[in-house]
Coordinates of C-alpha atoms in Angstrom, one line a residue:
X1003 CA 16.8 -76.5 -11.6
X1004 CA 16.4 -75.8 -15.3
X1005 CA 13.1 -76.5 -17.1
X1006 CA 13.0 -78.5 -20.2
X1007 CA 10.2 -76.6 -22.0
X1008 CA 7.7 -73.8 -21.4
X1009 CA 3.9 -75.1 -21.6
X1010 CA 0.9 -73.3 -22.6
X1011 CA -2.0 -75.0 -20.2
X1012 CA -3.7 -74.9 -23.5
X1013 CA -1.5 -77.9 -25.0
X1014 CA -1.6 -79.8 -21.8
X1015 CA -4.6 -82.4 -21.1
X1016 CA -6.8 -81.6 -18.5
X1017 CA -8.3 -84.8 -16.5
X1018 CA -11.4 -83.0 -14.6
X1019 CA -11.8 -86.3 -12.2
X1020 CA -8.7 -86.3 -11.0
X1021 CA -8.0 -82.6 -11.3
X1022 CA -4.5 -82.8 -12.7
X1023 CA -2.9 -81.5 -15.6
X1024 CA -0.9 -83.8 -17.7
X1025 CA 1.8 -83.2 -21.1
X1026 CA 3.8 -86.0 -22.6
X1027 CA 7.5 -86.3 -21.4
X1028 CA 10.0 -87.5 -23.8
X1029 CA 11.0 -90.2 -21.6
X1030 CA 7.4 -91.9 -22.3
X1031 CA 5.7 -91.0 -19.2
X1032 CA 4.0 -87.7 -18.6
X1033 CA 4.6 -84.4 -16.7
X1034 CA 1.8 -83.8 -14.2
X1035 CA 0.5 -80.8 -12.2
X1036 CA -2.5 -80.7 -10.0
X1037 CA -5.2 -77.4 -10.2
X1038 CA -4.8 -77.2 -6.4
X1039 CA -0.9 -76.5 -7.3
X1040 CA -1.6 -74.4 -10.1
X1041 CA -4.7 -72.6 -7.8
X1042 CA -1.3 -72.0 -5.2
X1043 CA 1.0 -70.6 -7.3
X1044 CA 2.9 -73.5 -8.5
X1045 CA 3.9 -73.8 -12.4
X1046 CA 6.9 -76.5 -12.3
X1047 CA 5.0 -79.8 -13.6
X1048 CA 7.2 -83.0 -12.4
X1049 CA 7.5 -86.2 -14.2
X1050 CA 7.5 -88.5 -12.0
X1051 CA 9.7 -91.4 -14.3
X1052 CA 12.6 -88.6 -14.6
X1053 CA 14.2 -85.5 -13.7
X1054 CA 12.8 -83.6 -16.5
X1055 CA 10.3 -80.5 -15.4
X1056 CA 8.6 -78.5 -17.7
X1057 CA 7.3 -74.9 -16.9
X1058 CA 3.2 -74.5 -17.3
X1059 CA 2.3 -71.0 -19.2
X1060 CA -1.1 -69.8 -17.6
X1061 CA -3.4 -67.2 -16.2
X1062 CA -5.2 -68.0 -13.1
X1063 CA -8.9 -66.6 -14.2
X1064 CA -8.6 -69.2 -17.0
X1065 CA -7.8 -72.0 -14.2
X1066 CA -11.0 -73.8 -13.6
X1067 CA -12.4 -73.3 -10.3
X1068 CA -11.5 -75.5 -7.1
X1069 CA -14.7 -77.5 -5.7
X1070 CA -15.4 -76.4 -2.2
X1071 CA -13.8 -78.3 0.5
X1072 CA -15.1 -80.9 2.5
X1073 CA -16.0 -80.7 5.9
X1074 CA -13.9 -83.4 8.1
X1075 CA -15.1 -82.2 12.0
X1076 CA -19.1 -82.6 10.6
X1077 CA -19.5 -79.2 11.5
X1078 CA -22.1 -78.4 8.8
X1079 CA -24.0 -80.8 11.3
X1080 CA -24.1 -78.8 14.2
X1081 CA -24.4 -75.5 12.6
X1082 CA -28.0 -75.0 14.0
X1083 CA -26.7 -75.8 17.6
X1084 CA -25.5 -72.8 19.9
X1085 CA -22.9 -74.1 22.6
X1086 CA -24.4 -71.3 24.9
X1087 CA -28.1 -72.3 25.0
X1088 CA -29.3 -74.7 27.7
X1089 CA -29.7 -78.2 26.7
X1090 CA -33.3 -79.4 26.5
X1091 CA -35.1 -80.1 29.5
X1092 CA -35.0 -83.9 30.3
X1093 CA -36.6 -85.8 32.9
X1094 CA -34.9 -85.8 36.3
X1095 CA -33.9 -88.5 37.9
X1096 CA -34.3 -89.5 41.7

């Protein structure tokens, strides 16, 4: 599909909560593109009000970097365990 203009990053605005690139679409909404997209390869920012795309102009070492990823299994928590070791001794029962 064709691209409507070619974007320096430069000219775009840069929301650094959200992490998303944004540049006014003549429709009256904007074009958007996250870093994570950018950080994969991606350079096609979508509006999402139309059909209109524009091509983003950048190099990647002038991206800002991705904050590290969260842990979801909590396994920063049990980095200090070892699944071979014994557990602990605990009081038999009779």
């Amino acid at each position: 599909m064709p691209v409507y203009e070619e974007v320096e990053i430069e000219d775009m605005e840069y929301d650094e909560e959200d992490m998303v690139y944004y540049y006014p679409c003549p429709c009256g909404d904007r074009f958007r593109i996250t870093l994570e997209e950018l950080w994969d390869g991606e350079d096609i920012a979508k509006c999402p009000s139309c059909t209109l795309r524009i091509e983003v102009i950048f190099e990647e070492e002038d991206l800002p970097p991705l904050p590290p990823e969260e842990s979801t299994d909590d396994e920063s928590d049990r980095e200090d365990e070892d699944p071979k070791k014994e557990p602990k001794d605990t009081p038999e029962q009779d």
